[in-house]
Structure formats: structure tokens, C-alpha cells
PDB file of C-alpha atoms in Angstrom:
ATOM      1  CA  UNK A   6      20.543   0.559  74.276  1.00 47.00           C
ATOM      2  CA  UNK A   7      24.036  -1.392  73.237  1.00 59.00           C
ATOM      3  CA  UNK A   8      23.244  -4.435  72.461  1.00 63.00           C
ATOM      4  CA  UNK A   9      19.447  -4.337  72.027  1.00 72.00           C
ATOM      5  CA  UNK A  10      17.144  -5.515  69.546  1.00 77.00           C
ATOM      6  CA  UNK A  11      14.531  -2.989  68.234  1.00 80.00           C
ATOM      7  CA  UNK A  12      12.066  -5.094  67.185  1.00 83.00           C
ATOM      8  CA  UNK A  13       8.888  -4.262  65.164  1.00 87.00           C
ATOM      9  CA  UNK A  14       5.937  -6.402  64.299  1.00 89.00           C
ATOM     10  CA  UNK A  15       5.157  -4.314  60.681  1.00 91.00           C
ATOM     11  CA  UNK A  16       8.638  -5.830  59.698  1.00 92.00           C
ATOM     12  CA  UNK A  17       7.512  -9.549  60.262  1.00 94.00           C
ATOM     13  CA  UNK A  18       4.530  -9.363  58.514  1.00 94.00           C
ATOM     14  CA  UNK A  19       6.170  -7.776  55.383  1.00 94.00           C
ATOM     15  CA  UNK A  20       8.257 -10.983  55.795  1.00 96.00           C
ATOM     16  CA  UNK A  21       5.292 -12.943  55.546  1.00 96.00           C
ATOM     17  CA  UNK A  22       3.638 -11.095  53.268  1.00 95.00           C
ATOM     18  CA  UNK A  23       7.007 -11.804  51.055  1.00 95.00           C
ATOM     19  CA  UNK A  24       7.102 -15.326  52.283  1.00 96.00           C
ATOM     20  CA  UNK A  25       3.065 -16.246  51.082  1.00 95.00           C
ATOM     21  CA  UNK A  26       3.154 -14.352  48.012  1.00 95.00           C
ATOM     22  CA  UNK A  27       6.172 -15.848  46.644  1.00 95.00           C
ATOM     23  CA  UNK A  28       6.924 -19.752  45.573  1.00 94.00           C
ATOM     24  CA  UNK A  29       9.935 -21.230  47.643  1.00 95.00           C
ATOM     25  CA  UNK A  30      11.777 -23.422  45.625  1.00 95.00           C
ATOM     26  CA  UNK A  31      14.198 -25.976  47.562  1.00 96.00           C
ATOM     27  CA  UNK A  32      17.294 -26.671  45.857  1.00 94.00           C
ATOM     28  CA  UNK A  33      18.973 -27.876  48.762  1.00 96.00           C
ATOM     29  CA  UNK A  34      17.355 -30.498  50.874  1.00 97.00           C
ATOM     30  CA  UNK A  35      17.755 -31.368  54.345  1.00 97.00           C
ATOM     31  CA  UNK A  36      21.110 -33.774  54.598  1.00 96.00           C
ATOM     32  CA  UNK A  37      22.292 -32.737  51.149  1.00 96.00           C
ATOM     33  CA  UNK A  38      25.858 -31.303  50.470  1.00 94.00           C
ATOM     34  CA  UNK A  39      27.008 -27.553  50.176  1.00 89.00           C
ATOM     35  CA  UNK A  40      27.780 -27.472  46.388  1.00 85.00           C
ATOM     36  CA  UNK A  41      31.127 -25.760  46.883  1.00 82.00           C
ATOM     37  CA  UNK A  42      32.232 -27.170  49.940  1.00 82.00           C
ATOM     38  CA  UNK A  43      31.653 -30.949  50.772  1.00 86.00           C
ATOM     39  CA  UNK A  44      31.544 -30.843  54.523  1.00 87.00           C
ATOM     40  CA  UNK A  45      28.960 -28.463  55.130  1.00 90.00           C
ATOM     41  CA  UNK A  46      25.837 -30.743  55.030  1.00 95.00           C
ATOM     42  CA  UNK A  47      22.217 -28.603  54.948  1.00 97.00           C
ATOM     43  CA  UNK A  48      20.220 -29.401  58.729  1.00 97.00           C
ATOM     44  CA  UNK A  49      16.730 -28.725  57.103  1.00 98.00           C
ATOM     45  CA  UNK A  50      15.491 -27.941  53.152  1.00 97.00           C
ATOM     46  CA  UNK A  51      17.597 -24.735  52.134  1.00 97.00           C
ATOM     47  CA  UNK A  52      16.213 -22.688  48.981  1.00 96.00           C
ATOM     48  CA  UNK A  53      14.625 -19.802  47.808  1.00 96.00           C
ATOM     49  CA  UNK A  54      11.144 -17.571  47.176  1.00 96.00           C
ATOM     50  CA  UNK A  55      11.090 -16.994  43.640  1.00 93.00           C
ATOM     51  CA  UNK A  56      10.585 -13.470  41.942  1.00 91.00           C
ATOM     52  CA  UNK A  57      12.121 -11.847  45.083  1.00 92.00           C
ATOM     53  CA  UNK A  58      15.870 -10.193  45.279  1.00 88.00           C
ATOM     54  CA  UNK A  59      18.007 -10.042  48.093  1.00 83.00           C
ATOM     55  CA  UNK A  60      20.750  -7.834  48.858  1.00 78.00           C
ATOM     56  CA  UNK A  61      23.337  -9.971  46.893  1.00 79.00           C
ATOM     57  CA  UNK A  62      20.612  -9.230  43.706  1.00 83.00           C
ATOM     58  CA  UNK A  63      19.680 -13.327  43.644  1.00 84.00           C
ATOM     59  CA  UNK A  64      16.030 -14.238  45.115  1.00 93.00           C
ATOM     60  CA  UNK A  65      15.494 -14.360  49.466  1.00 95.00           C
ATOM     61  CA  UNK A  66      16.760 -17.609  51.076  1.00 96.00           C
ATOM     62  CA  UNK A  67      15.295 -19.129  52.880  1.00 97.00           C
ATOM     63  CA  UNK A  68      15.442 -22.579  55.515  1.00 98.00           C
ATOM     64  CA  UNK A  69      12.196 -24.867  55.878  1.00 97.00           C
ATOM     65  CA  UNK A  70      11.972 -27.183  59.006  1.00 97.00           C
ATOM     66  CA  UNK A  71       9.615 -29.860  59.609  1.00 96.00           C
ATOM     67  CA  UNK A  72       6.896 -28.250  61.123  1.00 95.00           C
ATOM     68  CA  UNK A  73       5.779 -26.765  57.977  1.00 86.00           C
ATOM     69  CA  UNK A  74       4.215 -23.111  58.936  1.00 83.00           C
ATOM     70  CA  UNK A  75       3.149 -20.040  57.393  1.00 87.00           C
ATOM     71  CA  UNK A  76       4.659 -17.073  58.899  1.00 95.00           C
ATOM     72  CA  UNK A  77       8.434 -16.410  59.361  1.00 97.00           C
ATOM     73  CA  UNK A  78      10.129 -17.027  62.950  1.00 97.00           C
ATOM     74  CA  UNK A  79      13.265 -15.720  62.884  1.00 97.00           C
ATOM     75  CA  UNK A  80      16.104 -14.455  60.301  1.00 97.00           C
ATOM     76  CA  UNK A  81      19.632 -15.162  60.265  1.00 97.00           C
ATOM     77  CA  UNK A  82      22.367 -12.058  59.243  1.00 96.00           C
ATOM     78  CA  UNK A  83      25.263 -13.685  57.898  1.00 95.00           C
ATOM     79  CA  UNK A  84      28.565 -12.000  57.422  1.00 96.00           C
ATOM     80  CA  UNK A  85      31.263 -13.907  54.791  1.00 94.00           C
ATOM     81  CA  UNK A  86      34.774 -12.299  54.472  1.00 96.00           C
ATOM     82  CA  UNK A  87      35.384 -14.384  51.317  1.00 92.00           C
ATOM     83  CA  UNK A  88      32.304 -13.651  49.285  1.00 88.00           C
ATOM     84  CA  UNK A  89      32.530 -10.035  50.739  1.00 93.00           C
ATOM     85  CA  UNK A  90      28.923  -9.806  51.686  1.00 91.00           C
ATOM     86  CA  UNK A  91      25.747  -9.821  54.075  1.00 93.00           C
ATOM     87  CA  UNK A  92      22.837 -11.698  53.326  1.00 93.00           C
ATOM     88  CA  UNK A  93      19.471 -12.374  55.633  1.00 95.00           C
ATOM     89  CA  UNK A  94      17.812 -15.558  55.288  1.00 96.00           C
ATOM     90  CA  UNK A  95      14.386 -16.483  55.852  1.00 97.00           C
ATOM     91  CA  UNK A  96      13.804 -18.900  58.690  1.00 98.00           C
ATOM     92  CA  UNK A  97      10.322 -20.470  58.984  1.00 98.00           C
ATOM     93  CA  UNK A  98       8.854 -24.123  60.389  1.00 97.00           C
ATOM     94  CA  UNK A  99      11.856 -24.865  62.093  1.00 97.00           C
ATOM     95  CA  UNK A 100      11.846 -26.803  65.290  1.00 97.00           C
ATOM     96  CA  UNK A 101      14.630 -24.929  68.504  1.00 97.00           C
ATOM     97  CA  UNK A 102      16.787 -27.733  67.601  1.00 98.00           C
ATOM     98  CA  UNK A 103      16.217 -27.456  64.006  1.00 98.00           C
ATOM     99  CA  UNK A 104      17.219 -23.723  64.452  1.00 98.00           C
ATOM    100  CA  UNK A 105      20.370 -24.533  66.612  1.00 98.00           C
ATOM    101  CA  UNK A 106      21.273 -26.489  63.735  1.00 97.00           C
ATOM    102  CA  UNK A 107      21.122 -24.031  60.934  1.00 98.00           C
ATOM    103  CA  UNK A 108      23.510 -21.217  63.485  1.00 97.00           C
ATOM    104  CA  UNK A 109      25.740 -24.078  63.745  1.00 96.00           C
ATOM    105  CA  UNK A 110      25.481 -24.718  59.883  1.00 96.00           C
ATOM    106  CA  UNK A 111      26.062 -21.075  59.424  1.00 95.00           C
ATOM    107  CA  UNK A 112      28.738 -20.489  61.401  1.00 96.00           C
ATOM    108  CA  UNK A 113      31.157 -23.514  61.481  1.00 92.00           C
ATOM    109  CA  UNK A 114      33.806 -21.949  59.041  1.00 90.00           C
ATOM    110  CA  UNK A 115      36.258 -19.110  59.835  1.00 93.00           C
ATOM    111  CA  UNK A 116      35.261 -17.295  57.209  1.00 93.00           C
ATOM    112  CA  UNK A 117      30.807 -16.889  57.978  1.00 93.00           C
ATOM    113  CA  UNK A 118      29.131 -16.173  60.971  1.00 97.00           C
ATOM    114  CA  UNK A 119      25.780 -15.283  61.402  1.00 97.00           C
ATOM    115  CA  UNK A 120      23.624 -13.954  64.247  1.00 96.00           C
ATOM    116  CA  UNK A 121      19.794 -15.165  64.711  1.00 97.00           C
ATOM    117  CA  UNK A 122      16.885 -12.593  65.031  1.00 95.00           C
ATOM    118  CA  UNK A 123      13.490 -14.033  66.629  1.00 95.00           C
ATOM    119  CA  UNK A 124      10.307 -12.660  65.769  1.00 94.00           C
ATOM    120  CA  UNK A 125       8.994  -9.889  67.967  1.00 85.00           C
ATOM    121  CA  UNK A 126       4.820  -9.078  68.270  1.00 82.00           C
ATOM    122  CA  UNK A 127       6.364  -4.994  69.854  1.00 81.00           C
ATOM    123  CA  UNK A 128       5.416  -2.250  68.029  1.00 77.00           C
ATOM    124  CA  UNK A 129       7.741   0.641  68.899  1.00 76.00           C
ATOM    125  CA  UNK A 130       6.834   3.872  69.196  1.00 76.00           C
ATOM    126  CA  UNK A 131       7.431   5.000  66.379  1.00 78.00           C
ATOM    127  CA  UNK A 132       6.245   2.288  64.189  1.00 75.00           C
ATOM    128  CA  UNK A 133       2.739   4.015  63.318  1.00 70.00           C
ATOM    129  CA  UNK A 134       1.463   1.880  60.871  1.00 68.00           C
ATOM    130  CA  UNK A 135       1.786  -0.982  59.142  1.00 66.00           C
TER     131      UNK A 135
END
């Protein structure tokens, strides 16, 4: 099974289930600035659901395209070597290109990259229940 996905429906809806029950608050919109580094420029509004925490103990990111939406479509998995961490972030209403953009946002330094998970409708064996 090297390099495959298990996928599992359950987990997607808890995503949504996080993602409806929570406010997102956009601190970051589409075309703004990174506040640390200049020349990393947000492709779609970047922000967060509020009264969540994440695995870095701040609230779930999360990236908002244009198409609005109510469910979550994919996450990204970012590693960063300088911040020493992992962190998944929410992707939902994003267009394909939107979500090229964001893994090119994501992964233009030397020191991030990030891979993209897409939503799967599989429940695997042993996913009894939700």
C-alpha cells in the first residue's frame, strides 16, 4: 500500500461538522501580504474557525475560494523546518485553479512544503460508524 491514501468519509464529515459549527474569521484576504514575509501574497481569503485548536494549540486554518460552499474539499499537511511543526489546513470553495494556487502558495519557500488531500466518499472496512 506505499504510497496510498486511506481515505474515510466519517473523517470529512467531522471536518464539516467542525467547519459549520464554528465561525471562520478571515484575517488574511485574497491578494493580501504574508505578515512576516512580504513576497508571499495569499491566492484566496486565508483565516480561521474560531473556538477550534489545531495541533500548533491556535484555532483550524483554513482557505476560502470563490465558490463559497459548505463542506470541506480537501486539506493541505504542511511541514516547516523553521517553525518546527505540522499543521493541516482547511480547504473549502476553492476553484482547481484556486487550489493549484494555494500548493504553490504553500510550497514556494525552502523551508514549507505541503501535500494536498482530496475528499474521499470510501468507507473502509473498518470504518464502522460514523
Amino acid at each position: 500500500m506505499e504510497g496510498q491514501l486511506e481515505n474515510n468519509i466519517f473523517f470529512w464529515q467531522k471536518l464539516d461538522t467542525l467547519l459549520l459549527s464554528s465561525s471562520c474569521t478571515i484575517d488574511r484576504p485574497k491578494g493580501s501580504h504574508h505578515y512576516k514575509y512580504r513576497n508571499l501574497i495569499y491566492p484566496v481569503d486565508y483565516g480561521f474557525l474560531t473556538d477550534t485548536t489545531g495541533s500548533d494549540q491556535a484555532p483550524i486554518d483554513v482557505f476560502k475560494g470563490s465558490k463559497g460552499g459548505i463542506k470541506v474539499q480537501a486539506i493541505a499537511v504542511s511541514a516547516d523546518i523553521l517553525k518546527k511543526d505540522c499543521e493541516v489546513k482547511l480547504i473549502t470553495g476553492c476553484t482547481e485553479h484556486e487550489i493549484l494556487r494555494i500548493l504553490e502558495f504553500l510550497n514556494q519557500t525552502e523551508f514549507q512544503k505541503a501535500i494536498l488531500v482530496r475528499r474521499g466518499n470510501e468507507a473502509p472496512s473498518w470504518a464502522t460508524s460514523d
